[in-house]
PDB file of N, CA and C in Angstrom:
ATOM      1  N   MET A 234       5.431 -25.467  -7.536  1.00 62.00           N
ATOM      2  CA  MET A 234       5.113 -24.636  -6.244  1.00 62.00           C
ATOM      3  C   MET A 234       5.105 -23.160  -6.569  1.00 62.00           C
ATOM      4  N   VAL A 235       4.062 -22.614  -5.986  1.00 67.00           N
ATOM      5  CA  VAL A 235       3.722 -21.039  -6.243  1.00 67.00           C
ATOM      6  C   VAL A 235       4.536 -20.122  -5.565  1.00 67.00           C
ATOM      7  N   HIS A 236       5.091 -19.272  -6.073  1.00 70.00           N
ATOM      8  CA  HIS A 236       5.877 -18.194  -5.326  1.00 70.00           C
ATOM      9  C   HIS A 236       5.114 -17.102  -5.078  1.00 70.00           C
ATOM     10  N   TYR A 237       4.948 -16.845  -3.755  1.00 74.00           N
ATOM     11  CA  TYR A 237       4.397 -15.479  -3.131  1.00 74.00           C
ATOM     12  C   TYR A 237       5.442 -14.254  -2.951  1.00 74.00           C
ATOM     13  N   PRO A 238       5.210 -13.512  -3.967  1.00 82.00           N
ATOM     14  CA  PRO A 238       6.306 -12.336  -3.761  1.00 82.00           C
ATOM     15  C   PRO A 238       6.007 -11.606  -2.231  1.00 82.00           C
ATOM     16  N   SER A 239       7.443 -11.123  -1.821  1.00 85.00           N
ATOM     17  CA  SER A 239       7.447 -10.306  -0.767  1.00 85.00           C
ATOM     18  C   SER A 239       6.979  -8.982  -1.040  1.00 85.00           C
ATOM     19  N   LEU A 240       6.626  -8.189   0.111  1.00 88.00           N
ATOM     20  CA  LEU A 240       6.222  -6.743  -0.214  1.00 88.00           C
ATOM     21  C   LEU A 240       7.029  -5.941  -1.088  1.00 88.00           C
ATOM     22  N   PRO A 241       8.483  -5.910  -0.753  1.00 90.00           N
ATOM     23  CA  PRO A 241       9.192  -5.181  -1.571  1.00 90.00           C
ATOM     24  C   PRO A 241       9.286  -5.706  -3.159  1.00 90.00           C
ATOM     25  N   GLU A 242       9.151  -6.981  -3.422  1.00 89.00           N
ATOM     26  CA  GLU A 242       9.041  -7.553  -4.575  1.00 89.00           C
ATOM     27  C   GLU A 242       7.775  -7.075  -5.324  1.00 89.00           C
ATOM     28  N   LEU A 243       6.534  -6.973  -4.618  1.00 90.00           N
ATOM     29  CA  LEU A 243       5.379  -6.680  -5.224  1.00 90.00           C
ATOM     30  C   LEU A 243       5.477  -4.945  -5.583  1.00 90.00           C
ATOM     31  N   LYS A 244       6.064  -4.222  -4.635  1.00 92.00           N
ATOM     32  CA  LYS A 244       6.155  -2.788  -4.767  1.00 92.00           C
ATOM     33  C   LYS A 244       6.996  -2.679  -6.254  1.00 92.00           C
ATOM     34  N   LYS A 245       8.037  -3.186  -6.199  1.00 92.00           N
ATOM     35  CA  LYS A 245       8.978  -3.368  -7.610  1.00 92.00           C
ATOM     36  C   LYS A 245       8.165  -3.442  -8.908  1.00 92.00           C
ATOM     37  N   SER A 246       7.413  -4.592  -8.698  1.00 92.00           N
ATOM     38  CA  SER A 246       6.894  -5.149  -9.995  1.00 92.00           C
ATOM     39  C   SER A 246       5.784  -4.200 -10.340  1.00 92.00           C
ATOM     40  N   ILE A 247       4.997  -3.608  -9.333  1.00 91.00           N
ATOM     41  CA  ILE A 247       3.615  -2.802  -9.475  1.00 91.00           C
ATOM     42  C   ILE A 247       4.040  -1.489 -10.052  1.00 91.00           C
ATOM     43  N   GLY A 248       5.266  -0.738  -9.590  1.00 85.00           N
ATOM     44  CA  GLY A 248       5.584   0.387 -10.159  1.00 85.00           C
ATOM     45  C   GLY A 248       5.976   1.561  -8.974  1.00 85.00           C
ATOM     46  N   ARG A 249       6.420   2.435  -9.484  1.00 86.00           N
ATOM     47  CA  ARG A 249       7.012   3.415  -8.551  1.00 86.00           C
ATOM     48  C   ARG A 249       5.819   4.443  -8.050  1.00 86.00           C
ATOM     49  N   ASN A 250       4.424   4.161  -8.301  1.00 93.00           N
ATOM     50  CA  ASN A 250       3.602   4.893  -7.734  1.00 93.00           C
ATOM     51  C   ASN A 250       3.049   4.553  -6.229  1.00 93.00           C
ATOM     52  N   TYR A 251       3.795   3.395  -5.728  1.00 95.00           N
ATOM     53  CA  TYR A 251       3.374   2.625  -4.499  1.00 95.00           C
ATOM     54  C   TYR A 251       4.681   2.931  -3.758  1.00 95.00           C
ATOM     55  N   THR A 252       4.230   3.097  -2.369  1.00 95.00           N
ATOM     56  CA  THR A 252       5.206   3.117  -1.198  1.00 95.00           C
ATOM     57  C   THR A 252       4.817   1.842  -0.133  1.00 95.00           C
ATOM     58  N   ILE A 253       5.477   1.750   0.705  1.00 95.00           N
ATOM     59  CA  ILE A 253       5.378   0.827   1.862  1.00 95.00           C
ATOM     60  C   ILE A 253       5.181   1.491   2.931  1.00 95.00           C
ATOM     61  N   ARG A 254       4.013   1.385   3.739  1.00 93.00           N
ATOM     62  CA  ARG A 254       3.846   2.294   4.819  1.00 93.00           C
ATOM     63  C   ARG A 254       3.091   1.148   5.830  1.00 93.00           C
ATOM     64  N   VAL A 255       3.446   1.640   7.034  1.00 92.00           N
ATOM     65  CA  VAL A 255       2.859   0.595   8.296  1.00 92.00           C
ATOM     66  C   VAL A 255       1.511   1.372   8.710  1.00 92.00           C
ATOM     67  N   ILE A 256       0.539   0.665   8.406  1.00 88.00           N
ATOM     68  CA  ILE A 256      -1.090   0.999   8.730  1.00 88.00           C
ATOM     69  C   ILE A 256      -1.794   0.017   9.605  1.00 88.00           C
ATOM     70  N   ASP A 257      -1.823   0.367  10.818  1.00 87.00           N
ATOM     71  CA  ASP A 257      -2.499  -0.432  11.770  1.00 87.00           C
ATOM     72  C   ASP A 257      -1.381  -1.406  12.186  1.00 87.00           C
ATOM     73  N   TRP A 258      -0.398  -1.185  12.437  1.00 90.00           N
ATOM     74  CA  TRP A 258       0.758  -2.109  12.647  1.00 90.00           C
ATOM     75  C   TRP A 258       1.062  -3.101  11.713  1.00 90.00           C
ATOM     76  N   GLU A 259       0.678  -2.950  10.521  1.00 89.00           N
ATOM     77  CA  GLU A 259       1.093  -3.919   9.420  1.00 89.00           C
ATOM     78  C   GLU A 259       1.773  -3.050   8.172  1.00 89.00           C
ATOM     79  N   LYS A 260       2.790  -3.724   7.646  1.00 92.00           N
ATOM     80  CA  LYS A 260       3.320  -3.047   6.471  1.00 92.00           C
ATOM     81  C   LYS A 260       2.395  -3.332   5.267  1.00 92.00           C
ATOM     82  N   CYS A 261       2.113  -2.259   4.500  1.00 94.00           N
ATOM     83  CA  CYS A 261       1.202  -2.426   3.449  1.00 94.00           C
ATOM     84  C   CYS A 261       1.933  -1.689   2.120  1.00 94.00           C
ATOM     85  N   LEU A 262       1.261  -1.975   0.842  1.00 95.00           N
ATOM     86  CA  LEU A 262       1.264  -1.319   0.021  1.00 95.00           C
ATOM     87  C   LEU A 262       0.436  -0.115  -0.035  1.00 95.00           C
ATOM     88  N   TYR A 263       0.801   1.272  -0.498  1.00 96.00           N
ATOM     89  CA  TYR A 263      -0.061   2.292  -0.472  1.00 96.00           C
ATOM     90  C   TYR A 263       0.202   3.224  -1.634  1.00 96.00           C
ATOM     91  N   ARG A 264      -0.873   3.662  -2.040  1.00 97.00           N
ATOM     92  CA  ARG A 264      -0.848   4.463  -3.495  1.00 97.00           C
ATOM     93  C   ARG A 264      -1.849   5.566  -3.203  1.00 97.00           C
ATOM     94  N   ASP A 265      -1.224   6.986  -3.266  1.00 97.00           N
ATOM     95  CA  ASP A 265      -1.873   7.936  -3.162  1.00 97.00           C
ATOM     96  C   ASP A 265      -2.354   8.423  -4.730  1.00 97.00           C
ATOM     97  N   PHE A 266      -3.817   8.678  -4.966  1.00 97.00           N
ATOM     98  CA  PHE A 266      -4.076   8.836  -5.958  1.00 97.00           C
ATOM     99  C   PHE A 266      -4.098  10.286  -6.625  1.00 97.00           C
ATOM    100  N   GLY A 267      -3.722  11.179  -5.586  1.00 96.00           N
ATOM    101  CA  GLY A 267      -3.871  12.578  -6.114  1.00 96.00           C
ATOM    102  C   GLY A 267      -5.054  13.270  -6.355  1.00 96.00           C
ATOM    103  N   ASN A 268      -6.087  12.622  -5.812  1.00 96.00           N
ATOM    104  CA  ASN A 268      -7.649  13.425  -6.020  1.00 96.00           C
ATOM    105  C   ASN A 268      -8.128  13.206  -4.675  1.00 96.00           C
ATOM    106  N   GLY A 269      -7.736  13.197  -3.654  1.00 96.00           N
ATOM    107  CA  GLY A 269      -8.243  12.790  -2.383  1.00 96.00           C
ATOM    108  C   GLY A 269      -8.452  11.489  -1.909  1.00 96.00           C
ATOM    109  N   PHE A 270      -8.316  10.534  -2.678  1.00 98.00           N
ATOM    110  CA  PHE A 270      -8.393   9.186  -2.661  1.00 98.00           C
ATOM    111  C   PHE A 270      -7.259   8.413  -2.239  1.00 98.00           C
ATOM    112  N   ASN A 271      -7.004   7.250  -1.564  1.00 97.00           N
ATOM    113  CA  ASN A 271      -5.599   6.244  -1.705  1.00 97.00           C
ATOM    114  C   ASN A 271      -6.065   5.185  -1.482  1.00 97.00           C
ATOM    115  N   VAL A 272      -5.156   4.235  -1.574  1.00 98.00           N
ATOM    116  CA  VAL A 272      -5.623   2.649  -1.606  1.00 98.00           C
ATOM    117  C   VAL A 272      -4.491   2.270  -0.724  1.00 98.00           C
ATOM    118  N   GLU A 273      -5.073   1.367   0.400  1.00 96.00           N
ATOM    119  CA  GLU A 273      -4.151   0.445   1.173  1.00 96.00           C
ATOM    120  C   GLU A 273      -4.287  -0.837   0.552  1.00 96.00           C
ATOM    121  N   VAL A 274      -3.257  -1.597   0.408  1.00 96.00           N
ATOM    122  CA  VAL A 274      -3.114  -3.049   0.001  1.00 96.00           C
ATOM    123  C   VAL A 274      -2.570  -3.750   1.228  1.00 96.00           C
ATOM    124  N   SER A 275      -3.314  -4.586   1.742  1.00 94.00           N
ATOM    125  CA  SER A 275      -3.214  -5.306   3.186  1.00 94.00           C
ATOM    126  C   SER A 275      -3.067  -6.710   2.819  1.00 94.00           C
ATOM    127  N   GLY A 276      -2.436  -7.430   3.740  1.00 90.00           N
ATOM    128  CA  GLY A 276      -2.236  -8.687   3.700  1.00 90.00           C
ATOM    129  C   GLY A 276      -1.051  -9.387   2.777  1.00 90.00           C
ATOM    130  N   CYS A 277      -0.146  -8.647   2.437  1.00 87.00           N
ATOM    131  CA  CYS A 277       1.086  -9.069   1.839  1.00 87.00           C
ATOM    132  C   CYS A 277       2.341  -8.958   2.472  1.00 87.00           C
ATOM    133  N   SER A 278       2.200  -8.647   3.914  1.00 81.00           N
ATOM    134  CA  SER A 278       3.300  -8.624   4.339  1.00 81.00           C
ATOM    135  C   SER A 278       3.946 -10.045   4.935  1.00 81.00           C
ATOM    136  N   ARG A 279       5.040  -9.894   5.076  1.00 62.00           N
ATOM    137  CA  ARG A 279       6.075 -11.206   5.452  1.00 62.00           C
ATOM    138  C   ARG A 279       5.167 -12.307   6.204  1.00 62.00           C
ATOM    139  N   SER A 280       4.471 -11.924   7.224  1.00 61.00           N
ATOM    140  CA  SER A 280       3.961 -12.840   8.170  1.00 61.00           C
ATOM    141  C   SER A 280       2.478 -13.573   7.506  1.00 61.00           C
ATOM    142  N   ASN A 281       2.192 -12.765   6.479  1.00 58.00           N
ATOM    143  CA  ASN A 281       1.147 -13.405   5.666  1.00 58.00           C
ATOM    144  C   ASN A 281       1.040 -13.490   4.397  1.00 58.00           C
ATOM    145  N   ARG A 282       2.092 -14.031   3.613  1.00 60.00           N
ATOM    146  CA  ARG A 282       2.643 -14.014   2.342  1.00 60.00           C
ATOM    147  C   ARG A 282       1.654 -14.826   1.717  1.00 60.00           C
ATOM    148  N   LYS A 283       1.071 -15.690   2.257  1.00 70.00           N
ATOM    149  CA  LYS A 283       0.210 -17.134   1.494  1.00 70.00           C
ATOM    150  C   LYS A 283      -1.299 -16.586   1.269  1.00 70.00           C
ATOM    151  N   GLY A 284      -1.794 -15.466   1.942  1.00 80.00           N
ATOM    152  CA  GLY A 284      -3.162 -15.275   1.951  1.00 80.00           C
ATOM    153  C   GLY A 284      -3.514 -14.211   0.686  1.00 80.00           C
ATOM    154  N   PRO A 285      -4.730 -14.187   0.304  1.00 90.00           N
ATOM    155  CA  PRO A 285      -5.092 -13.075  -0.478  1.00 90.00           C
ATOM    156  C   PRO A 285      -4.851 -11.697   0.190  1.00 90.00           C
ATOM    157  N   ALA A 286      -4.999 -10.829  -0.948  1.00 93.00           N
ATOM    158  CA  ALA A 286      -4.946  -9.079  -0.388  1.00 93.00           C
ATOM    159  C   ALA A 286      -6.183  -8.853  -0.267  1.00 93.00           C
ATOM    160  N   THR A 287      -6.167  -7.897   0.690  1.00 96.00           N
ATOM    161  CA  THR A 287      -7.418  -6.976   0.808  1.00 96.00           C
ATOM    162  C   THR A 287      -7.100  -5.382   0.465  1.00 96.00           C
ATOM    163  N   LEU A 288      -7.883  -4.789  -0.351  1.00 98.00           N
ATOM    164  CA  LEU A 288      -7.888  -3.356  -0.516  1.00 98.00           C
ATOM    165  C   LEU A 288      -8.820  -2.472  -0.050  1.00 98.00           C
ATOM    166  N   TYR A 289      -8.122  -1.398   0.386  1.00 97.00           N
ATOM    167  CA  TYR A 289      -9.128  -0.419   1.216  1.00 97.00           C
ATOM    168  C   TYR A 289      -8.831   0.861   0.368  1.00 97.00           C
ATOM    169  N   LEU A 290      -9.996   1.535  -0.431  1.00 97.00           N
ATOM    170  CA  LEU A 290     -10.313   2.545  -0.859  1.00 97.00           C
ATOM    171  C   LEU A 290     -10.551   3.614   0.098  1.00 97.00           C
ATOM    172  N   TRP A 291      -9.598   4.670   0.628  1.00 97.00           N
ATOM    173  CA  TRP A 291      -9.750   5.622   1.598  1.00 97.00           C
ATOM    174  C   TRP A 291      -9.917   6.916   0.925  1.00 97.00           C
ATOM    175  N   TYR A 292     -10.863   7.898   1.547  1.00 97.00           N
ATOM    176  CA  TYR A 292     -10.872   9.249   1.272  1.00 97.00           C
ATOM    177  C   TYR A 292     -10.272   9.904   2.347  1.00 97.00           C
ATOM    178  N   GLY A 293      -9.234  10.782   2.263  1.00 93.00           N
ATOM    179  CA  GLY A 293      -8.405  11.357   3.208  1.00 93.00           C
ATOM    180  C   GLY A 293      -7.360  10.637   3.565  1.00 93.00           C
ATOM    181  N   ASP A 294      -6.321  11.336   4.122  1.00 85.00           N
ATOM    182  CA  ASP A 294      -5.062  10.734   4.870  1.00 85.00           C
ATOM    183  C   ASP A 294      -4.631  11.202   6.155  1.00 85.00           C
ATOM    184  N   ASP A 295      -5.643  11.618   7.004  1.00 81.00           N
ATOM    185  CA  ASP A 295      -5.434  12.140   8.275  1.00 81.00           C
ATOM    186  C   ASP A 295      -6.276  11.495   9.330  1.00 81.00           C
ATOM    187  N   GLY A 296      -5.918  10.279   9.686  1.00 77.00           N
ATOM    188  CA  GLY A 296      -6.520   9.554  10.899  1.00 77.00           C
ATOM    189  C   GLY A 296      -8.020   9.567  10.968  1.00 77.00           C
ATOM    190  N   PRO A 297      -8.520  10.209  11.719  1.00 80.00           N
ATOM    191  CA  PRO A 297      -9.910  10.298  12.112  1.00 80.00           C
ATOM    192  C   PRO A 297     -10.776  10.698  11.023  1.00 80.00           C
ATOM    193  N   ALA A 298     -10.136  11.854  10.455  1.00 83.00           N
ATOM    194  CA  ALA A 298     -10.944  12.277   9.444  1.00 83.00           C
ATOM    195  C   ALA A 298     -11.108  11.510   8.047  1.00 83.00           C
ATOM    196  N   SER A 299     -10.371  10.626   8.057  1.00 92.00           N
ATOM    197  CA  SER A 299     -10.416   9.733   6.769  1.00 92.00           C
ATOM    198  C   SER A 299     -11.576   8.897   6.857  1.00 92.00           C
ATOM    199  N   ILE A 300     -12.129   8.126   5.858  1.00 94.00           N
ATOM    200  CA  ILE A 300     -12.971   7.232   5.726  1.00 94.00           C
ATOM    201  C   ILE A 300     -12.785   6.199   4.785  1.00 94.00           C
ATOM    202  N   ILE A 301     -13.082   4.888   4.931  1.00 95.00           N
ATOM    203  CA  ILE A 301     -12.965   3.754   4.158  1.00 95.00           C
ATOM    204  C   ILE A 301     -14.194   3.886   3.020  1.00 95.00           C
ATOM    205  N   VAL A 302     -14.029   4.083   1.905  1.00 95.00           N
ATOM    206  CA  VAL A 302     -15.025   4.217   0.858  1.00 95.00           C
ATOM    207  C   VAL A 302     -15.495   2.899   0.503  1.00 95.00           C
ATOM    208  N   LYS A 303     -14.481   1.762   0.057  1.00 96.00           N
ATOM    209  CA  LYS A 303     -14.766   0.698  -0.436  1.00 96.00           C
ATOM    210  C   LYS A 303     -13.571  -0.299  -0.027  1.00 96.00           C
ATOM    211  N   THR A 304     -14.117  -1.574   0.235  1.00 97.00           N
ATOM    212  CA  THR A 304     -13.242  -2.643   0.551  1.00 97.00           C
ATOM    213  C   THR A 304     -13.344  -3.857  -0.416  1.00 97.00           C
ATOM    214  N   VAL A 305     -12.300  -4.285  -0.907  1.00 97.00           N
ATOM    215  CA  VAL A 305     -12.058  -5.515  -1.919  1.00 97.00           C
ATOM    216  C   VAL A 305     -11.288  -6.401  -1.350  1.00 97.00           C
ATOM    217  N   ARG A 306     -11.845  -7.670  -1.118  1.00 97.00           N
ATOM    218  CA  ARG A 306     -11.303  -8.715  -0.417  1.00 97.00           C
ATOM    219  C   ARG A 306     -11.020  -9.887  -1.580  1.00 97.00           C
ATOM    220  N   ASP A 307     -10.205 -10.751  -0.960  1.00 95.00           N
ATOM    221  CA  ASP A 307      -9.642 -11.956  -1.901  1.00 95.00           C
ATOM    222  C   ASP A 307      -8.979 -11.687  -3.276  1.00 95.00           C
ATOM    223  N   ILE A 308      -8.255 -10.828  -3.090  1.00 95.00           N
ATOM    224  CA  ILE A 308      -7.560 -10.329  -4.304  1.00 95.00           C
ATOM    225  C   ILE A 308      -6.154 -11.209  -4.533  1.00 95.00           C
ATOM    226  N   GLY A 309      -5.910 -11.887  -5.696  1.00 91.00           N
ATOM    227  CA  GLY A 309      -4.796 -12.741  -5.847  1.00 91.00           C
ATOM    228  C   GLY A 309      -3.440 -11.830  -5.620  1.00 91.00           C
ATOM    229  N   ARG A 310      -2.451 -12.644  -5.196  1.00 87.00           N
ATOM    230  CA  ARG A 310      -1.027 -12.048  -4.606  1.00 87.00           C
ATOM    231  C   ARG A 310      -0.262 -11.552  -5.806  1.00 87.00           C
ATOM    232  N   SER A 311      -0.658 -11.674  -6.983  1.00 89.00           N
ATOM    233  CA  SER A 311       0.258 -11.266  -8.165  1.00 89.00           C
ATOM    234  C   SER A 311       0.218  -9.864  -8.339  1.00 89.00           C
ATOM    235  N   ALA A 312       1.332  -9.380  -8.883  1.00 91.00           N
ATOM    236  CA  ALA A 312       1.494  -7.996  -8.993  1.00 91.00           C
ATOM    237  C   ALA A 312       0.344  -7.620 -10.101  1.00 91.00           C
ATOM    238  N   ASP A 313       0.273  -8.485 -11.127  1.00 93.00           N
ATOM    239  CA  ASP A 313      -1.060  -8.134 -12.255  1.00 93.00           C
ATOM    240  C   ASP A 313      -2.277  -8.083 -11.619  1.00 93.00           C
ATOM    241  N   GLU A 314      -2.663  -9.033 -10.630  1.00 95.00           N
ATOM    242  CA  GLU A 314      -3.974  -9.055  -9.895  1.00 95.00           C
ATOM    243  C   GLU A 314      -4.285  -7.715  -9.035  1.00 95.00           C
ATOM    244  N   ILE A 315      -3.308  -7.463  -8.270  1.00 95.00           N
ATOM    245  CA  ILE A 315      -3.186  -6.176  -7.307  1.00 95.00           C
ATOM    246  C   ILE A 315      -3.264  -5.012  -8.274  1.00 95.00           C
ATOM    247  N   HIS A 316      -2.362  -4.833  -9.104  1.00 94.00           N
ATOM    248  CA  HIS A 316      -2.432  -3.681 -10.140  1.00 94.00           C
ATOM    249  C   HIS A 316      -3.676  -3.372 -10.682  1.00 94.00           C
ATOM    250  N   ALA A 317      -4.424  -4.403 -11.185  1.00 97.00           N
ATOM    251  CA  ALA A 317      -5.750  -4.130 -11.869  1.00 97.00           C
ATOM    252  C   ALA A 317      -6.665  -3.893 -10.834  1.00 97.00           C
ATOM    253  N   ALA A 318      -6.826  -4.617  -9.711  1.00 98.00           N
ATOM    254  CA  ALA A 318      -7.732  -4.232  -8.700  1.00 98.00           C
ATOM    255  C   ALA A 318      -7.552  -2.664  -8.265  1.00 98.00           C
ATOM    256  N   VAL A 319      -6.261  -2.198  -8.157  1.00 97.00           N
ATOM    257  CA  VAL A 319      -6.049  -0.712  -7.757  1.00 97.00           C
ATOM    258  C   VAL A 319      -6.503   0.071  -8.910  1.00 97.00           C
ATOM    259  N   GLU A 320      -6.424  -0.278 -10.139  1.00 97.00           N
ATOM    260  CA  GLU A 320      -6.734   0.614 -11.233  1.00 97.00           C
ATOM    261  C   GLU A 320      -8.495   0.663 -11.090  1.00 97.00           C
ATOM    262  N   ASN A 321      -9.043  -0.520 -10.779  1.00 98.00           N
ATOM    263  CA  ASN A 321     -10.425  -0.343 -10.676  1.00 98.00           C
ATOM    264  C   ASN A 321     -10.952   0.538  -9.522  1.00 98.00           C
ATOM    265  N   LEU A 322     -10.036   0.623  -8.711  1.00 98.00           N
ATOM    266  CA  LEU A 322     -10.653   1.572  -7.434  1.00 98.00           C
ATOM    267  C   LEU A 322     -10.240   2.907  -7.747  1.00 98.00           C
ATOM    268  N   TYR A 323      -9.265   3.170  -8.583  1.00 98.00           N
ATOM    269  CA  TYR A 323      -8.756   4.518  -9.054  1.00 98.00           C
ATOM    270  C   TYR A 323     -10.001   5.057 -10.057  1.00 98.00           C
ATOM    271  N   ALA A 324     -10.386   4.205 -10.963  1.00 98.00           N
ATOM    272  CA  ALA A 324     -11.523   4.658 -11.872  1.00 98.00           C
ATOM    273  C   ALA A 324     -12.927   4.706 -11.172  1.00 98.00           C
ATOM    274  N   TYR A 325     -13.290   3.975 -10.012  1.00 98.00           N
ATOM    275  CA  TYR A 325     -14.122   4.253  -9.018  1.00 98.00           C
ATOM    276  C   TYR A 325     -14.063   5.751  -8.283  1.00 98.00           C
ATOM    277  N   SER A 326     -12.921   5.982  -7.955  1.00 98.00           N
ATOM    278  CA  SER A 326     -12.774   7.170  -7.324  1.00 98.00           C
ATOM    279  C   SER A 326     -12.902   8.467  -8.245  1.00 98.00           C
ATOM    280  N   GLN A 327     -12.512   8.250  -9.477  1.00 98.00           N
ATOM    281  CA  GLN A 327     -12.870   9.335 -10.401  1.00 98.00           C
ATOM    282  C   GLN A 327     -14.242   9.278 -10.654  1.00 98.00           C
ATOM    283  N   TRP A 328     -15.006   8.388 -11.008  1.00 97.00           N
ATOM    284  CA  TRP A 328     -16.346   8.410 -10.884  1.00 97.00           C
ATOM    285  C   TRP A 328     -16.950   8.849  -9.712  1.00 97.00           C
ATOM    286  N   LEU A 329     -16.669   8.602  -8.570  1.00 97.00           N
ATOM    287  CA  LEU A 329     -17.203   9.266  -7.434  1.00 97.00           C
ATOM    288  C   LEU A 329     -17.156  10.746  -7.358  1.00 97.00           C
ATOM    289  N   ILE A 330     -15.993  11.430  -7.942  1.00 97.00           N
ATOM    290  CA  ILE A 330     -15.733  12.704  -7.936  1.00 97.00           C
ATOM    291  C   ILE A 330     -16.745  13.394  -8.888  1.00 97.00           C
ATOM    292  N   ALA A 331     -16.672  12.748 -10.327  1.00 97.00           N
ATOM    293  CA  ALA A 331     -17.592  13.051 -11.234  1.00 97.00           C
ATOM    294  C   ALA A 331     -18.936  13.206 -10.793  1.00 97.00           C
ATOM    295  N   HIS A 332     -19.451  12.453  -9.863  1.00 96.00           N
ATOM    296  CA  HIS A 332     -20.843  12.424  -9.484  1.00 96.00           C
ATOM    297  C   HIS A 332     -21.084  13.155  -8.084  1.00 96.00           C
ATOM    298  N   GLY A 333     -20.111  14.091  -7.790  1.00 95.00           N
ATOM    299  CA  GLY A 333     -20.138  14.855  -6.547  1.00 95.00           C
ATOM    300  C   GLY A 333     -19.876  14.371  -5.236  1.00 95.00           C
ATOM    301  N   TYR A 334     -19.192  13.282  -5.329  1.00 95.00           N
ATOM    302  CA  TYR A 334     -18.877  12.492  -4.060  1.00 95.00           C
ATOM    303  C   TYR A 334     -17.504  13.013  -3.542  1.00 95.00           C
ATOM    304  N   ASP A 335     -17.093  13.959  -3.160  1.00 92.00           N
ATOM    305  CA  ASP A 335     -16.073  14.826  -3.155  1.00 92.00           C
ATOM    306  C   ASP A 335     -15.552  15.263  -1.727  1.00 92.00           C
ATOM    307  N   SER A 336     -16.287  14.667  -0.879  1.00 92.00           N
ATOM    308  CA  SER A 336     -15.981  15.197   0.560  1.00 92.00           C
ATOM    309  C   SER A 336     -16.115  14.121   1.454  1.00 92.00           C
ATOM    310  N   ARG A 337     -15.786  14.135   2.656  1.00 91.00           N
ATOM    311  CA  ARG A 337     -15.958  12.999   3.568  1.00 91.00           C
ATOM    312  C   ARG A 337     -17.559  12.848   3.976  1.00 91.00           C
ATOM    313  N   ASP A 338     -18.048  14.188   4.216  1.00 91.00           N
ATOM    314  CA  ASP A 338     -19.565  14.029   4.581  1.00 91.00           C
ATOM    315  C   ASP A 338     -20.304  13.398   3.447  1.00 91.00           C
ATOM    316  N   LYS A 339     -20.149  13.962   2.349  1.00 93.00           N
ATOM    317  CA  LYS A 339     -20.924  13.070   0.949  1.00 93.00           C
ATOM    318  C   LYS A 339     -20.635  11.644   0.830  1.00 93.00           C
ATOM    319  N   LEU A 340     -19.364  11.252   1.140  1.00 94.00           N
ATOM    320  CA  LEU A 340     -19.066   9.785   1.216  1.00 94.00           C
ATOM    321  C   LEU A 340     -19.679   8.894   2.191  1.00 94.00           C
ATOM    322  N   TYR A 341     -19.617   9.708   3.397  1.00 90.00           N
ATOM    323  CA  TYR A 341     -20.245   9.065   4.465  1.00 90.00           C
ATOM    324  C   TYR A 341     -21.599   8.580   4.364  1.00 90.00           C
ATOM    325  N   ASP A 342     -22.291   9.928   3.792  1.00 90.00           N
ATOM    326  CA  ASP A 342     -23.941   9.701   3.582  1.00 90.00           C
ATOM    327  C   ASP A 342     -23.991   8.539   2.306  1.00 90.00           C
ATOM    328  N   LEU A 343     -23.303   8.674   1.492  1.00 88.00           N
ATOM    329  CA  LEU A 343     -23.315   7.611   0.216  1.00 88.00           C
ATOM    330  C   LEU A 343     -23.407   6.245   1.008  1.00 88.00           C
ATOM    331  N   LYS A 344     -22.309   5.954   2.005  1.00 84.00           N
ATOM    332  CA  LYS A 344     -22.172   4.658   2.500  1.00 84.00           C
ATOM    333  C   LYS A 344     -23.447   4.160   3.317  1.00 84.00           C
ATOM    334  N   ASN A 345     -23.892   5.280   3.773  1.00 83.00           N
ATOM    335  CA  ASN A 345     -25.031   4.712   4.740  1.00 83.00           C
ATOM    336  C   ASN A 345     -26.345   4.820   4.116  1.00 83.00           C
ATOM    337  N   THR A 346     -26.264   5.104   2.895  1.00 79.00           N
ATOM    338  CA  THR A 346     -27.844   4.847   2.095  1.00 79.00           C
ATOM    339  C   THR A 346     -27.659   3.723   1.152  1.00 79.00           C
ATOM    340  N   ILE A 347     -26.669   3.162   1.005  1.00 62.00           N
ATOM    341  CA  ILE A 347     -26.465   1.813   0.406  1.00 62.00           C
ATOM    342  C   ILE A 347     -26.959   0.662   1.064  1.00 62.00           C
TER     343      ILE A 347
END
């Protein structure tokens, strides 16, 4: 039988850089990268413990001024899989910054040219 960890179990396994936040009425794991980007790990709350996780890379942390930069779907529910996917998004955020995508307007333009 597969054990699907609870949100607090995932937080404890993944590390202290994460918090639990309510985002769009769902308890999610959240990590601020400290570079203007942050990640929301959705789909791991008690009501949805068997489904895969969805990760959202955000720029900004202020409601309407924020923008979803990238969405990664169907991530396994283990701490290792979630941690690896978050680290990939962190690396991507660093790449974006290094290539001049360091504001909401620039990221919005990038999303609409792809």
